[in-house]
């Protein structure tokens, strides 16, 4: 199918057959290739550095030994470093997958030295029409994480499957990286250095009220080094490989080898250039309808969690996190993330809890992300 650049109709449109094929995968398990299998000293540190979270509970043995855990634990979103939870099966050529949001359920923290395995499948497929992108399909993939036979976490990532843009139609207009004044750069630096990193302070139930402020953290300006550091801790899909390993994996995908990843359609792994290059290369990002090289959806989720865990302290637990990504963050963007307590309640399973709502606002004043977290609060001081 060709395209009229005057009408902006995409050269590739999602068809009834595409939708039916994607729906045929509901309930089907995917073959996933894990990045990390163990919450080791190195894997925890690399992930924490990659998301810019220097909480001593993740990074310091001597500090962690003084806490109720008695050992280091991994950041809650370390789950993404085990398996990226990107599940969108049945995508054919010309369809692009974009992260829309996530719902995470944390059953308990992952402790230093524990081995974690992931199991993923398609939970739901639904249609809708986008204002810019036209007909699209949302796939909800569920990834369960286990230590032994114990379920320690569940991630439901929502992936939107859209037809790749043509010259006449874009999901987002291209824009150059933001240029900051020296004063703006210094202000961002000062705010980063002023961040109150999570520690032994605790949010006790009797001291938390609706309207309490969740202090801001600053992320950015986003650049290639930041993306490289993130991927060192939590690689993207299984297509991120050195060229020789990638070629061999492509051959396994092409031949239907049982070990080949199936969490995304074969087209994703076989495409050259690799579609996820858009997270690092502006030309590739423009080709798939993004405004420039852009951040990773799981990365954004981790930033929202970082804001909440800073606020809640060591004796509270992050129970759940629901994130909706509204706008891409491109190279040069800075995100200010903060919020407030929106509800205090008691839960049958978790006792005293606080609902926390946080938002990310970029340097243009645009709200790029919203999140709602549930925190289980400490009720008595733990010595």
mmCIF file with all atom_site columns, N, CA and C in Angstrom, residues 178-201:
data_model
loop_
_atom_site.group_PDB
_atom_site.id
_atom_site.type_symbol
_atom_site.label_atom_id
_atom_site.label_alt_id
_atom_site.label_comp_id
_atom_site.label_asym_id
_atom_site.label_entity_id
_atom_site.label_seq_id
_atom_site.pdbx_PDB_ins_code
_atom_site.Cartn_x
_atom_site.Cartn_y
_atom_site.Cartn_z
_atom_site.occupancy
_atom_site.B_iso_or_equiv
_atom_site.pdbx_formal_charge
_atom_site.auth_seq_id
_atom_site.auth_comp_id
_atom_site.auth_asym_id
_atom_site.auth_atom_id
_atom_site.pdbx_PDB_model_num
ATOM 1  N N  . UNK A 1 178 ? 16.734 20.248 23.817 1.00 0.00 ? 178 UNK A N  1
ATOM 2  C CA . UNK A 1 178 ? 16.567 21.542 24.485 1.00 0.00 ? 178 UNK A CA 1
ATOM 3  C C  . UNK A 1 178 ? 17.935 22.141 24.815 1.00 0.00 ? 178 UNK A C  1
ATOM 4  N N  . UNK A 1 179 ? 18.056 23.440 24.623 1.00 0.00 ? 179 UNK A N  1
ATOM 5  C CA . UNK A 1 179 ? 19.298 24.155 24.939 1.00 0.00 ? 179 UNK A CA 1
ATOM 6  C C  . UNK A 1 179 ? 19.082 24.934 26.236 1.00 0.00 ? 179 UNK A C  1
ATOM 7  N N  . UNK A 1 180 ? 19.907 24.654 27.235 1.00 0.00 ? 180 UNK A N  1
ATOM 8  C CA . UNK A 1 180 ? 19.789 25.288 28.544 1.00 0.00 ? 180 UNK A CA 1
ATOM 9  C C  . UNK A 1 180 ? 20.782 26.430 28.678 1.00 0.00 ? 180 UNK A C  1
ATOM 10 N N  . UNK A 1 181 ? 20.400 27.449 29.425 1.00 0.00 ? 181 UNK A N  1
ATOM 11 C CA . UNK A 1 181 ? 21.352 28.493 29.783 1.00 0.00 ? 181 UNK A CA 1
ATOM 12 C C  . UNK A 1 181 ? 22.287 27.952 30.857 1.00 0.00 ? 181 UNK A C  1
ATOM 13 N N  . UNK A 1 182 ? 23.404 28.634 31.076 1.00 0.00 ? 182 UNK A N  1
ATOM 14 C CA . UNK A 1 182 ? 24.330 28.223 32.134 1.00 0.00 ? 182 UNK A CA 1
ATOM 15 C C  . UNK A 1 182 ? 23.630 28.240 33.487 1.00 0.00 ? 182 UNK A C  1
ATOM 16 N N  . UNK A 1 183 ? 22.764 29.234 33.687 1.00 0.00 ? 183 UNK A N  1
ATOM 17 C CA . UNK A 1 183 ? 22.035 29.333 34.963 1.00 0.00 ? 183 UNK A CA 1
ATOM 18 C C  . UNK A 1 183 ? 21.096 28.151 35.138 1.00 0.00 ? 183 UNK A C  1
ATOM 19 N N  . UNK A 1 184 ? 20.424 27.728 34.070 1.00 0.00 ? 184 UNK A N  1
ATOM 20 C CA . UNK A 1 184 ? 19.528 26.572 34.160 1.00 0.00 ? 184 UNK A CA 1
ATOM 21 C C  . UNK A 1 184 ? 20.300 25.292 34.451 1.00 0.00 ? 184 UNK A C  1
ATOM 22 N N  . UNK A 1 185 ? 21.451 25.138 33.806 1.00 0.00 ? 185 UNK A N  1
ATOM 23 C CA . UNK A 1 185 ? 22.285 23.962 34.058 1.00 0.00 ? 185 UNK A CA 1
ATOM 24 C C  . UNK A 1 185 ? 22.717 23.909 35.522 1.00 0.00 ? 185 UNK A C  1
ATOM 25 N N  . UNK A 1 186 ? 23.118 25.039 36.049 1.00 0.00 ? 186 UNK A N  1
ATOM 26 C CA . UNK A 1 186 ? 23.583 25.084 37.437 1.00 0.00 ? 186 UNK A CA 1
ATOM 27 C C  . UNK A 1 186 ? 22.429 24.807 38.404 1.00 0.00 ? 186 UNK A C  1
ATOM 28 N N  . UNK A 1 187 ? 21.238 25.280 38.061 1.00 0.00 ? 187 UNK A N  1
ATOM 29 C CA . UNK A 1 187 ? 20.073 25.030 38.922 1.00 0.00 ? 187 UNK A CA 1
ATOM 30 C C  . UNK A 1 187 ? 19.730 23.540 38.955 1.00 0.00 ? 187 UNK A C  1
ATOM 31 N N  . UNK A 1 188 ? 19.772 22.880 37.797 1.00 0.00 ? 188 UNK A N  1
ATOM 32 C CA . UNK A 1 188 ? 19.509 21.441 37.748 1.00 0.00 ? 188 UNK A CA 1
ATOM 33 C C  . UNK A 1 188 ? 20.552 20.695 38.570 1.00 0.00 ? 188 UNK A C  1
ATOM 34 N N  . UNK A 1 189 ? 21.805 21.082 38.417 1.00 0.00 ? 189 UNK A N  1
ATOM 35 C CA . UNK A 1 189 ? 22.883 20.443 39.182 1.00 0.00 ? 189 UNK A CA 1
ATOM 36 C C  . UNK A 1 189 ? 22.653 20.618 40.690 1.00 0.00 ? 189 UNK A C  1
ATOM 37 N N  . UNK A 1 190 ? 22.265 21.833 41.090 1.00 0.00 ? 190 UNK A N  1
ATOM 38 C CA . UNK A 1 190 ? 22.032 22.102 42.516 1.00 0.00 ? 190 UNK A CA 1
ATOM 39 C C  . UNK A 1 190 ? 20.872 21.263 43.049 1.00 0.00 ? 190 UNK A C  1
ATOM 40 N N  . UNK A 1 191 ? 19.829 21.091 42.252 1.00 0.00 ? 191 UNK A N  1
ATOM 41 C CA . UNK A 1 191 ? 18.678 20.301 42.687 1.00 0.00 ? 191 UNK A CA 1
ATOM 42 C C  . UNK A 1 191 ? 19.042 18.825 42.801 1.00 0.00 ? 191 UNK A C  1
ATOM 43 N N  . UNK A 1 192 ? 19.867 18.330 41.889 1.00 0.00 ? 192 UNK A N  1
ATOM 44 C CA . UNK A 1 192 ? 20.315 16.939 41.984 1.00 0.00 ? 192 UNK A CA 1
ATOM 45 C C  . UNK A 1 192 ? 21.100 16.736 43.281 1.00 0.00 ? 192 UNK A C  1
ATOM 46 N N  . UNK A 1 193 ? 21.995 17.651 43.585 1.00 0.00 ? 193 UNK A N  1
ATOM 47 C CA . UNK A 1 193 ? 22.832 17.519 44.779 1.00 0.00 ? 193 UNK A CA 1
ATOM 48 C C  . UNK A 1 193 ? 22.019 17.691 46.060 1.00 0.00 ? 193 UNK A C  1
ATOM 49 N N  . UNK A 1 194 ? 20.880 18.369 45.979 1.00 0.00 ? 194 UNK A N  1
ATOM 50 C CA . UNK A 1 194 ? 20.042 18.598 47.166 1.00 0.00 ? 194 UNK A CA 1
ATOM 51 C C  . UNK A 1 194 ? 19.073 17.453 47.432 1.00 0.00 ? 194 UNK A C  1
ATOM 52 N N  . UNK A 1 195 ? 19.032 16.469 46.556 1.00 0.00 ? 195 UNK A N  1
ATOM 53 C CA . UNK A 1 195 ? 18.090 15.355 46.738 1.00 0.00 ? 195 UNK A CA 1
ATOM 54 C C  . UNK A 1 195 ? 18.308 14.662 48.080 1.00 0.00 ? 195 UNK A C  1
ATOM 55 N N  . UNK A 1 196 ? 17.240 14.451 48.826 1.00 0.00 ? 196 UNK A N  1
ATOM 56 C CA . UNK A 1 196 ? 17.309 13.726 50.096 1.00 0.00 ? 196 UNK A CA 1
ATOM 57 C C  . UNK A 1 196 ? 17.141 12.236 49.790 1.00 0.00 ? 196 UNK A C  1
ATOM 58 N N  . UNK A 1 197 ? 18.265 11.540 49.727 1.00 0.00 ? 197 UNK A N  1
ATOM 59 C CA . UNK A 1 197 ? 18.253 10.130 49.357 1.00 0.00 ? 197 UNK A CA 1
ATOM 60 C C  . UNK A 1 197 ? 17.665 9.304  50.484 1.00 0.00 ? 197 UNK A C  1
ATOM 61 N N  . UNK A 1 198 ? 16.899 8.292  50.122 1.00 0.00 ? 198 UNK A N  1
ATOM 62 C CA . UNK A 1 198 ? 16.230 7.441  51.104 1.00 0.00 ? 198 UNK A CA 1
ATOM 63 C C  . UNK A 1 198 ? 17.208 6.946  52.166 1.00 0.00 ? 198 UNK A C  1
ATOM 64 N N  . UNK A 1 199 ? 16.733 6.888  53.387 1.00 0.00 ? 199 UNK A N  1
ATOM 65 C CA . UNK A 1 199 ? 17.568 6.406  54.472 1.00 0.00 ? 199 UNK A CA 1
ATOM 66 C C  . UNK A 1 199 ? 16.717 5.885  55.609 1.00 0.00 ? 199 UNK A C  1
ATOM 67 N N  . UNK A 1 200 ? 17.239 5.935  56.812 1.00 0.00 ? 200 UNK A N  1
ATOM 68 C CA . UNK A 1 200 ? 16.571 5.290  57.928 1.00 0.00 ? 200 UNK A CA 1
ATOM 69 C C  . UNK A 1 200 ? 15.373 6.062  58.457 1.00 0.00 ? 200 UNK A C  1
ATOM 70 N N  . UNK A 1 201 ? 15.169 7.295  57.998 1.00 0.00 ? 201 UNK A N  1
ATOM 71 C CA . UNK A 1 201 ? 13.935 7.963  58.389 1.00 0.00 ? 201 UNK A CA 1
ATOM 72 C C  . UNK A 1 201 ? 12.760 7.114  57.905 1.00 0.00 ? 201 UNK A C  1
#
